[in-house]
Amino acid sequence: MNNETEYQSAPAFLNDLSDVQREAVTYNDGPTLIIAGAGSGKTRVLTYKIAYLLHCGIPAARIMALTFTNKAANEMKERISNLVGLKHARYLHMGTFHSVFLKILRLEAEHLGYNKDFTIYDATDTKSLLKNIVKEMGLDEKIYKPAALYDRISRAKNNVISPAQYARDSRQTSLDRKDRLGRMPEIYQMYVTRCRRANAMDFDDLLYYTYLLFDQNPELQRYYQERFDYVLVDEYQDTNPLQDLIIKQLVIRHQHLCVVGDDAQSIYSFRGACIENILQFRTTYPSTKLFKLEENYRSTQNIVNAANSLIWKNRGQIRKEVFSNKEKGEQLHLIDTATDRKEAEYIAETVYRLKRKNTCDYNQMAVLYRTRAQSRALEEAMRAYGIPYIIYGDLSFYQRKEIKDALGYLRLCTNRNDEESLRRIINTPARGLGDTTLTKLWEAARAYDTTVWKVVCNPLQYDVKINKGTQKKLADFASMFQVFDQMRHQLDAYELAKDIIKHSGLGESLLADKDEESLSRYENLQELLNGIHEFVELKKKEGNESATLAEFLAEVSLLTDMDTQEDDQPHITLMTIHAAKGLEFHTVFVAGLEEQIIPSPRSISENDIEEERRLLYVAITRAEKTCYLTYARCRFRNGKSEFATPSRFLSDIDSRYLHNTNKQAFSQEKTSFKGWISDEPVTHTQHKPHTPNKLVSTGQAYQKTEEKKHISVEGLSVGCRVHHKIFGNGTISAIFEENGNIKAEVNFDQQGKKSLLLKFAKLERI
């Protein structure tokens, strides 16, 4: 295409573009790589490029545009139609990789031995089929779990590995044997065979078979190469090896390929995304023309500069100088809080304050976090301040399956007549009590007008026709709850819940899968326990030394019974950083910026620090005007309080763009962990970020906002030995008055130093 000639008759809509955007849109003579910094108008350039091709006379049917979401494809189609008219845009081959290639597979299915009306299996169908295969092979279902098998098969297909190749891959089969999945090659082969027999493809097959279709049929490949004159790809940094190979198959002859993306926002390796696709694009296509969209139209200068100073620490990148011509704006607010609960309270209080001052509406604010488990404390803080919120792209914490499963056990422990909880958890995790058995139990309960639990405890008395194996499984299930009953009278709500989740097998079953989703669900279970622990500690401070599970469940039932929100009602958005990509907000809070969260433990062990740094870059660049970065010095994890080290990435950000905030409003309660006491969040000045499980000095002494007035109390004195009902024996190290309350610091023999209100502590001198 002669760009000079075309530019002379350029359409008026090109006047909407900057010089570099216009150059990128009008160049179409060879492979094109458009590196688009955050907020630089990537979607606009891709949209206008397609509109420009249509304006130049390229038929819509000869243009293929690939996206990662249907939403993105639909929005682009609408914009293109507005620019050139629906008549010209109607026949574009535009959509997600899977939707576009599905159309080709429907037409060419017979070349693959499929009927054109083949079924598409979703994840549930796939896991169900794998579960049946495991049963038929007589394998242990507790080891060969559908989620883990599905994950391995999916990874194999997206790396173009057939069942036969999989079986010959000594490295992969060695890993399978290590995880006690030695029959994995047979399962993969049987799965493929069964899908073919059922005339079904799963989601990964839509890419896998597209590649095979072209690879095994050169004439067909040549046909589609000639069918599409131009191929355009959005978010190229998110493509996996298989998607990259298919694109090469389509453009290898004419190389009319335009890809748009930002290597600095490549954050989906856990889904198979391969950043090398974009980093090595110019090597793959040597005649590539490179365009860099470097002006950020979204964020203030300080936000852009802070993000730049962070991402420039990455070695693997295509360098660009992103800049903003907007106002300088605020520095990023760096907030140091004593605990994760204080962090959530600070964020909620700030959101509430910004709304009251009319700085911005709830809809213009978002809270971002690395892991889904972090949302629990944030949700509760938002509710405490009466702030409406939604969990974007995810269920509310207490509505997630693993949480509802755990709550089902806790509810049944306190109320055996709760049939819905019984139905939910009697075979979760799987214990061989299938639908047939459950139907018999419920039918017997109705026939004898009794509770299902009574039938479970004595099925033969109610004429339930089951074999001895099933009888034993029911007896074991009932016995487990008898043990829970004994614990209920000996333990507080937290200790009881911890034992229930442990002995029920919920946690163990999730850990056994070893896939990303199961590990995330396991973290959510741990976060539920964290919430129960906080509930118990709060009740103790209120003088209730025996907080019960029933009390906690009552609070949770109110928490989950939320009024339905209309779509147009204002609300703040809570979401993971991964879910936030592509979105923007006036004000953004990025929570939990600590080692072991971001970067995550897995990324550290797998040496994938650069992707974690890109994650924080994505989070910061979601903000238009204001960005808060928060972390806690101590976080409750895995059943105990642990020192939290500020994320190493905070020291990567140039201090010129940070405002260190010391929030005194959150110093009312003294926090005591392992003998270290701080009354006040501290100002961050300098981090030493690579020392795990050790408090990092910030270069400033911890300042107390109120002088402690030491006093004496009748019957108690510094140095005397005392006994506490919960914490056991200890020695008083200080007695003082603070905020109108008389407190004692006690060094307990087993629990370490605690600060207690004497009116509630009920200390006994020994």
Short mmCIF file of C-alpha atoms in Angstrom, two decimals, residues 271-684:
data_model
loop_
_atom_site.label_atom_id
_atom_site.label_comp_id
_atom_site.label_asym_id
_atom_site.label_seq_id
_atom_site.Cartn_x
_atom_site.Cartn_y
_atom_site.Cartn_z
CA ARG A 271 -2.33 -18.50 32.02
CA GLY A 272 0.43 -19.39 29.58
CA ALA A 273 1.22 -15.90 28.24
CA CYS A 274 4.73 -15.68 26.83
CA ILE A 275 6.34 -12.24 26.99
CA GLU A 276 9.07 -13.41 24.57
CA ASN A 277 6.47 -13.23 21.77
CA ILE A 278 6.52 -9.44 21.90
CA LEU A 279 10.14 -9.01 23.00
CA GLN A 280 11.38 -11.12 20.06
CA PHE A 281 8.87 -9.88 17.49
CA ARG A 282 11.48 -7.90 15.52
CA THR A 283 13.73 -10.96 15.41
CA THR A 284 10.89 -13.11 14.11
CA TYR A 285 9.91 -10.47 11.55
CA PRO A 286 13.17 -8.63 10.62
CA SER A 287 11.44 -6.02 8.44
CA THR A 288 9.28 -4.83 11.33
CA LYS A 289 8.43 -1.15 11.62
CA LEU A 290 8.38 -0.12 15.30
CA PHE A 291 6.13 2.62 16.68
CA LYS A 292 6.15 3.73 20.30
CA LEU A 293 3.09 5.41 21.81
CA GLU A 294 4.69 7.14 24.76
CA GLU A 295 2.28 9.91 25.78
CA ASN A 296 0.04 8.88 28.67
CA TYR A 297 -3.32 10.65 28.35
CA ARG A 298 -4.69 9.16 31.57
CA SER A 299 -2.45 9.98 34.52
CA THR A 300 -0.69 12.94 36.08
CA GLN A 301 3.04 13.47 35.64
CA ASN A 302 3.91 12.22 39.11
CA ILE A 303 2.04 8.95 38.61
CA VAL A 304 3.63 8.36 35.21
CA ASN A 305 7.11 9.22 36.48
CA ALA A 306 6.74 6.97 39.53
CA ALA A 307 5.61 4.08 37.33
CA ASN A 308 8.51 4.68 34.94
CA SER A 309 11.08 4.67 37.75
CA LEU A 310 9.67 1.31 38.87
CA ILE A 311 9.49 -0.49 35.53
CA TRP A 312 12.90 0.70 34.33
CA LYS A 313 14.40 -1.73 36.86
CA ASN A 314 13.31 -4.62 34.60
CA ARG A 315 15.96 -5.97 32.24
CA GLY A 316 13.62 -7.73 29.81
CA GLN A 317 11.79 -4.88 28.09
CA ILE A 318 11.51 -2.66 25.05
CA ARG A 319 12.65 0.71 26.38
CA LYS A 320 10.27 3.61 26.05
CA GLU A 321 9.98 7.03 27.65
CA VAL A 322 6.35 7.33 28.74
CA PHE A 323 5.41 10.90 29.61
CA SER A 324 2.36 12.94 30.55
CA ASN A 325 1.40 16.47 29.53
CA LYS A 326 -1.28 16.62 32.21
CA GLU A 327 -0.77 18.51 35.45
CA LYS A 328 2.07 17.50 37.75
CA GLY A 329 -0.40 16.21 40.33
CA GLU A 330 0.05 14.72 43.78
CA GLN A 331 2.90 12.50 44.79
CA LEU A 332 1.94 8.88 45.42
CA HIS A 333 0.91 8.42 49.06
CA LEU A 334 2.94 5.72 50.82
CA ILE A 335 1.09 4.45 53.88
CA ASP A 336 2.67 2.34 56.63
CA THR A 337 0.22 0.69 59.05
CA ALA A 338 0.79 -1.53 62.05
CA THR A 339 -1.37 -4.47 60.94
CA ASP A 340 -3.38 -5.68 57.97
CA ARG A 341 -6.59 -4.79 59.82
CA LYS A 342 -5.32 -1.24 60.36
CA GLU A 343 -4.45 -1.11 56.68
CA ALA A 344 -8.03 -2.00 55.68
CA GLU A 345 -9.40 0.54 58.18
CA TYR A 346 -7.13 3.25 56.82
CA ILE A 347 -8.25 2.61 53.26
CA ALA A 348 -11.95 2.59 54.20
CA GLU A 349 -11.60 5.77 56.28
CA THR A 350 -9.80 7.52 53.43
CA VAL A 351 -12.45 6.45 50.91
CA TYR A 352 -15.15 7.73 53.26
CA ARG A 353 -13.30 11.04 53.75
CA LEU A 354 -12.71 11.58 50.01
CA LYS A 355 -16.39 10.97 49.29
CA ARG A 356 -17.53 13.37 52.02
CA LYS A 357 -15.21 16.08 50.69
CA ASN A 358 -16.60 15.47 47.18
CA THR A 359 -13.06 14.79 45.96
CA CYS A 360 -14.43 11.91 43.92
CA ASP A 361 -17.40 9.56 43.93
CA TYR A 362 -17.27 5.91 44.95
CA ASN A 363 -17.43 4.83 41.30
CA GLN A 364 -14.20 6.69 40.66
CA MET A 365 -12.21 4.73 43.25
CA ALA A 366 -10.76 1.22 43.33
CA VAL A 367 -8.80 -0.92 45.77
CA LEU A 368 -6.34 -3.33 44.12
CA TYR A 369 -4.62 -6.31 45.73
CA ARG A 370 -2.36 -9.17 44.68
CA THR A 371 -4.39 -12.11 46.04
CA ARG A 372 -8.12 -12.64 46.37
CA ALA A 373 -7.75 -13.58 50.03
CA GLN A 374 -6.90 -9.95 50.83
CA SER A 375 -10.44 -8.83 50.04
CA ARG A 376 -11.87 -10.23 53.29
CA ALA A 377 -10.47 -7.55 55.60
CA LEU A 378 -11.18 -4.84 53.03
CA GLU A 379 -14.81 -5.92 52.63
CA GLU A 380 -15.38 -5.85 56.36
CA ALA A 381 -13.79 -2.41 56.69
CA MET A 382 -15.96 -1.05 53.87
CA ARG A 383 -19.07 -2.37 55.55
CA ALA A 384 -18.04 -0.88 58.87
CA TYR A 385 -17.91 2.55 57.21
CA GLY A 386 -21.13 1.96 55.27
CA ILE A 387 -19.34 2.12 51.92
CA PRO A 388 -21.06 0.27 49.05
CA TYR A 389 -18.68 -1.95 47.10
CA ILE A 390 -18.49 -4.68 44.50
CA ILE A 391 -15.92 -7.41 43.94
CA TYR A 392 -14.99 -6.97 40.28
CA GLY A 393 -14.73 -10.16 38.26
CA ASP A 394 -15.09 -12.32 41.34
CA LEU A 395 -17.50 -13.40 44.02
CA SER A 396 -17.68 -11.68 47.36
CA PHE A 397 -15.29 -13.39 49.77
CA TYR A 398 -18.02 -15.15 51.72
CA GLN A 399 -19.74 -16.32 48.52
CA ARG A 400 -16.75 -18.24 47.17
CA LYS A 401 -17.19 -21.98 46.98
CA GLU A 402 -14.38 -22.93 49.32
CA ILE A 403 -15.59 -20.40 51.91
CA LYS A 404 -19.19 -21.61 51.65
CA ASP A 405 -17.93 -25.18 52.01
CA ALA A 406 -16.03 -24.27 55.18
CA LEU A 407 -18.98 -22.33 56.57
CA GLY A 408 -21.14 -25.37 55.82
CA TYR A 409 -19.01 -27.45 58.18
CA LEU A 410 -19.08 -24.75 60.84
CA ARG A 411 -22.84 -24.34 60.55
CA LEU A 412 -23.49 -28.07 60.71
CA CYS A 413 -21.26 -28.25 63.77
CA THR A 414 -23.56 -25.83 65.57
CA ASN A 415 -26.85 -27.02 64.08
CA ARG A 416 -27.33 -30.61 62.93
CA ASN A 417 -30.75 -29.79 61.47
CA ASP A 418 -29.22 -27.48 58.85
CA GLU A 419 -30.01 -29.67 55.85
CA GLU A 420 -28.61 -27.28 53.25
CA SER A 421 -25.20 -27.30 54.93
CA LEU A 422 -25.37 -31.10 55.20
CA ARG A 423 -26.22 -31.41 51.51
CA ARG A 424 -23.32 -29.15 50.62
CA ILE A 425 -20.57 -30.82 52.60
CA ILE A 426 -21.49 -34.48 53.05
CA ASN A 427 -19.40 -35.35 49.99
CA THR A 428 -17.01 -32.36 50.09
CA PRO A 429 -14.22 -33.24 49.83
CA ALA A 430 -15.20 -36.42 47.99
CA ARG A 431 -15.71 -39.37 50.32
CA GLY A 432 -17.62 -41.71 48.05
CA LEU A 433 -21.13 -40.57 48.97
CA GLY A 434 -22.65 -39.98 45.55
CA ASP A 435 -25.99 -38.68 44.34
CA THR A 436 -27.68 -42.08 44.60
CA THR A 437 -26.84 -42.39 48.29
CA LEU A 438 -27.86 -38.81 49.02
CA THR A 439 -31.19 -39.32 47.28
CA LYS A 440 -31.88 -42.37 49.47
CA LEU A 441 -31.02 -40.43 52.64
CA TRP A 442 -33.31 -37.55 51.82
CA GLU A 443 -36.15 -39.85 50.73
CA ALA A 444 -35.91 -41.79 54.00
CA ALA A 445 -36.03 -38.59 56.03
CA ARG A 446 -39.20 -37.54 54.24
CA ALA A 447 -40.76 -41.00 54.59
CA TYR A 448 -40.12 -41.13 58.36
CA ASP A 449 -40.74 -37.41 58.91
CA THR A 450 -37.38 -36.94 60.58
CA THR A 451 -34.17 -35.02 60.03
CA VAL A 452 -31.63 -36.14 57.47
CA TRP A 453 -28.95 -36.07 60.15
CA LYS A 454 -30.75 -38.79 62.12
CA VAL A 455 -30.87 -40.90 58.97
CA VAL A 456 -27.15 -40.32 58.39
CA CYS A 457 -26.38 -41.51 61.93
CA ASN A 458 -28.49 -44.66 61.67
CA PRO A 459 -29.43 -45.43 58.04
CA LEU A 460 -30.48 -49.05 58.66
CA GLN A 461 -33.05 -47.96 61.24
CA TYR A 462 -34.73 -45.95 58.48
CA ASP A 463 -34.55 -48.76 55.90
CA VAL A 464 -31.95 -47.08 53.68
CA LYS A 465 -30.71 -49.72 51.25
CA ILE A 466 -26.95 -49.24 51.10
CA ASN A 467 -23.96 -51.57 51.19
CA LYS A 468 -21.56 -51.97 54.12
CA GLY A 469 -18.96 -49.74 52.50
CA THR A 470 -21.41 -46.85 52.30
CA GLN A 471 -22.57 -47.55 55.85
CA LYS A 472 -19.01 -47.15 57.07
CA LYS A 473 -18.53 -43.90 55.16
CA LEU A 474 -21.67 -42.45 56.74
CA ALA A 475 -20.58 -43.66 60.17
CA ASP A 476 -17.15 -42.05 59.74
CA PHE A 477 -18.78 -38.79 58.70
CA ALA A 478 -21.10 -38.78 61.72
CA SER A 479 -18.22 -39.71 64.06
CA MET A 480 -16.21 -36.75 62.79
CA PHE A 481 -18.95 -34.41 63.97
CA GLN A 482 -19.11 -36.15 67.34
CA VAL A 483 -15.44 -35.27 67.76
CA PHE A 484 -16.21 -31.68 66.71
CA ASP A 485 -18.89 -31.60 69.42
CA GLN A 486 -16.34 -32.51 72.07
CA MET A 487 -13.99 -29.81 70.79
CA ARG A 488 -16.79 -27.24 70.83
CA HIS A 489 -16.88 -27.26 74.60
CA GLN A 490 -13.10 -26.98 74.96
CA LEU A 491 -11.96 -24.48 72.30
CA ASP A 492 -12.79 -20.94 71.29
CA ALA A 493 -14.25 -20.24 67.86
CA TYR A 494 -10.88 -19.81 66.15
CA GLU A 495 -9.24 -22.97 67.50
CA LEU A 496 -12.40 -24.96 66.79
CA ALA A 497 -12.70 -23.67 63.22
CA LYS A 498 -9.03 -24.40 62.59
CA ASP A 499 -9.47 -28.01 63.76
CA ILE A 500 -12.68 -28.45 61.74
CA ILE A 501 -11.06 -27.27 58.49
CA LYS A 502 -8.06 -29.49 59.20
CA HIS A 503 -9.95 -32.68 60.09
CA SER A 504 -12.62 -32.22 57.40
CA GLY A 505 -9.91 -32.47 54.73
CA LEU A 506 -10.93 -29.23 53.01
CA GLY A 507 -7.49 -27.66 53.20
CA GLU A 508 -5.62 -30.86 52.39
CA SER A 509 -7.73 -31.52 49.29
CA LEU A 510 -6.98 -28.07 47.87
CA LEU A 511 -3.25 -28.35 48.54
CA ALA A 512 -3.16 -31.74 46.85
CA ASP A 513 -4.24 -30.26 43.48
CA LYS A 514 -1.18 -27.98 43.23
CA ASP A 515 -2.76 -25.82 40.52
CA GLU A 516 -3.01 -22.02 40.75
CA GLU A 517 -6.77 -21.97 41.38
CA SER A 518 -6.63 -24.52 44.21
CA LEU A 519 -3.75 -22.74 45.93
CA SER A 520 -5.71 -19.51 45.75
CA ARG A 521 -8.71 -21.25 47.32
CA TYR A 522 -6.50 -22.62 50.07
CA GLU A 523 -5.29 -19.07 50.80
CA ASN A 524 -8.93 -18.03 51.09
CA LEU A 525 -9.53 -20.71 53.73
CA GLN A 526 -6.57 -19.35 55.68
CA GLU A 527 -8.01 -15.86 55.37
CA LEU A 528 -11.34 -17.09 56.74
CA LEU A 529 -9.47 -18.39 59.79
CA ASN A 530 -7.74 -15.02 60.08
CA GLY A 531 -11.16 -13.39 60.21
CA ILE A 532 -12.35 -15.74 62.95
CA HIS A 533 -9.17 -15.06 64.92
CA GLU A 534 -9.79 -11.30 64.72
CA PHE A 535 -13.38 -11.87 65.83
CA VAL A 536 -12.21 -13.83 68.88
CA GLU A 537 -9.55 -11.27 69.82
CA LEU A 538 -12.05 -8.43 69.52
CA LYS A 539 -14.52 -10.25 71.77
CA LYS A 540 -11.77 -10.78 74.33
CA LYS A 541 -11.01 -7.08 74.36
CA GLU A 542 -14.69 -6.48 74.96
CA GLY A 543 -14.51 -8.81 77.96
CA ASN A 544 -16.01 -11.89 76.29
CA GLU A 545 -13.41 -14.60 76.91
CA SER A 546 -15.49 -17.39 75.36
CA ALA A 547 -16.40 -16.15 71.86
CA THR A 548 -18.40 -18.97 70.27
CA LEU A 549 -18.65 -20.26 66.75
CA ALA A 550 -22.39 -19.56 66.77
CA GLU A 551 -21.71 -15.87 67.46
CA PHE A 552 -19.27 -15.66 64.57
CA LEU A 553 -21.69 -17.39 62.19
CA ALA A 554 -24.43 -14.96 63.23
CA GLU A 555 -22.18 -12.04 62.27
CA VAL A 556 -21.26 -13.66 58.98
CA SER A 557 -24.90 -14.28 58.11
CA LEU A 558 -25.55 -10.56 58.46
CA LEU A 559 -22.41 -9.77 56.50
CA THR A 560 -23.41 -11.90 53.53
CA ASP A 561 -27.05 -10.83 53.49
CA MET A 562 -26.29 -7.73 51.44
CA ASP A 563 -28.90 -5.58 49.80
CA THR A 564 -28.82 -5.97 46.04
CA GLN A 565 -27.16 -3.06 44.31
CA GLU A 566 -28.50 -1.66 41.07
CA ASP A 567 -25.88 -1.30 38.34
CA ASP A 568 -26.21 2.49 38.35
CA GLN A 569 -25.74 2.87 42.10
CA PRO A 570 -22.36 4.25 43.15
CA HIS A 571 -19.91 1.77 44.65
CA ILE A 572 -16.20 1.39 45.13
CA THR A 573 -14.54 -1.46 43.26
CA LEU A 574 -12.38 -4.10 44.95
CA MET A 575 -10.36 -6.28 42.59
CA THR A 576 -7.12 -8.12 41.99
CA ILE A 577 -4.44 -6.30 40.03
CA HIS A 578 -4.82 -8.90 37.26
CA ALA A 579 -8.51 -8.03 36.93
CA ALA A 580 -7.76 -4.28 36.83
CA LYS A 581 -5.70 -4.37 33.65
CA GLY A 582 -7.28 -2.15 31.02
CA LEU A 583 -9.33 -0.15 33.53
CA GLU A 584 -8.80 3.33 34.99
CA PHE A 585 -9.97 5.23 38.08
CA HIS A 586 -9.59 8.70 39.53
CA THR A 587 -8.17 7.29 42.79
CA VAL A 588 -6.49 3.92 43.29
CA PHE A 589 -5.41 2.16 46.48
CA VAL A 590 -2.85 -0.62 46.09
CA ALA A 591 -2.91 -2.75 49.26
CA GLY A 592 -0.57 -5.30 50.80
CA LEU A 593 2.72 -4.14 49.28
CA GLU A 594 4.81 -6.61 51.23
CA GLU A 595 7.28 -9.38 50.55
CA GLN A 596 5.50 -12.76 50.24
CA ILE A 597 2.52 -10.94 48.72
CA ILE A 598 4.09 -8.94 45.91
CA PRO A 599 6.42 -10.45 44.94
CA SER A 600 4.61 -13.68 45.74
CA PRO A 601 6.48 -16.65 47.26
CA ARG A 602 6.05 -18.62 44.04
CA SER A 603 7.50 -15.86 41.87
CA ILE A 604 10.53 -15.61 44.15
CA SER A 605 11.17 -19.34 44.03
CA GLU A 606 10.68 -19.45 40.25
CA ASN A 607 12.79 -16.31 39.72
CA ASP A 608 9.94 -14.45 38.03
CA ILE A 609 10.42 -11.16 39.84
CA GLU A 610 10.12 -9.05 36.70
CA GLU A 611 6.51 -10.07 36.09
CA GLU A 612 5.66 -9.18 39.69
CA ARG A 613 7.23 -5.75 39.13
CA ARG A 614 5.08 -5.39 36.00
CA LEU A 615 2.06 -6.19 38.15
CA LEU A 616 2.75 -3.22 40.40
CA TYR A 617 3.37 -1.07 37.31
CA VAL A 618 -0.08 -2.03 36.02
CA ALA A 619 -1.63 -1.21 39.40
CA ILE A 620 -0.07 2.25 39.65
CA THR A 621 -0.95 3.19 36.09
CA ARG A 622 -4.66 2.54 36.68
CA ALA A 623 -4.74 5.84 38.62
CA GLU A 624 -5.62 9.11 36.91
CA LYS A 625 -5.13 11.60 39.76
CA THR A 626 -4.34 9.93 43.08
CA CYS A 627 -2.58 6.72 44.09
CA TYR A 628 -2.15 5.25 47.58
CA LEU A 629 0.38 2.49 48.24
CA THR A 630 -0.19 0.70 51.54
CA TYR A 631 1.52 -2.03 53.52
CA ALA A 632 1.41 -3.45 57.03
CA ARG A 633 4.30 -4.12 59.37
CA CYS A 634 2.54 -7.19 60.72
CA ARG A 635 0.04 -9.46 58.97
CA PHE A 636 -1.99 -12.35 60.36
CA ARG A 637 -1.28 -15.34 58.15
CA ASN A 638 -1.48 -19.10 58.53
CA GLY A 639 -2.87 -18.89 62.04
CA LYS A 640 -0.36 -16.45 63.55
CA SER A 641 0.87 -12.89 63.44
CA GLU A 642 3.97 -12.52 61.32
CA PHE A 643 6.29 -9.60 60.73
CA ALA A 644 5.75 -8.24 57.24
CA THR A 645 8.60 -6.79 55.22
CA PRO A 646 7.79 -3.93 52.83
CA SER A 647 7.92 -5.02 49.21
CA ARG A 648 11.29 -4.65 47.53
CA PHE A 649 9.49 -2.83 44.73
CA LEU A 650 8.77 0.18 46.94
CA SER A 651 12.47 1.00 46.98
CA ASP A 652 12.48 0.80 43.16
CA ILE A 653 10.22 3.88 42.98
CA ASP A 654 12.07 7.19 42.91
CA SER A 655 11.45 8.90 46.27
CA ARG A 656 10.83 12.22 44.49
CA TYR A 657 7.42 10.89 43.49
CA LEU A 658 6.41 9.54 46.91
CA HIS A 659 4.79 11.29 49.85
CA ASN A 660 5.47 9.47 53.11
CA THR A 661 2.37 9.58 55.26
CA ASN A 662 2.28 8.92 59.02
CA LYS A 663 -1.37 8.35 59.83
CA GLN A 664 -1.87 9.02 63.55
CA ALA A 665 -5.57 8.30 63.44
CA PHE A 666 -4.81 4.60 63.58
CA SER A 667 -2.67 4.51 66.70
CA GLN A 668 -5.39 4.01 69.32
CA GLU A 669 -4.52 0.39 69.94
CA LYS A 670 -1.08 -0.85 70.89
CA THR A 671 0.11 -3.71 68.73
CA SER A 672 2.35 -6.31 70.31
CA PHE A 673 4.04 -9.11 68.42
CA LYS A 674 6.80 -11.37 69.74
CA GLY A 675 7.95 -8.78 72.25
CA TRP A 676 8.12 -5.86 69.80
CA ILE A 677 5.71 -3.01 70.56
CA SER A 678 4.78 -0.03 68.46
CA ASP A 679 2.08 2.48 69.28
CA GLU A 680 2.22 4.22 65.94
CA PRO A 681 2.49 3.54 62.23
CA VAL A 682 5.83 4.88 61.05
CA THR A 683 6.88 6.99 58.11
CA HIS A 684 8.54 5.05 55.35
#
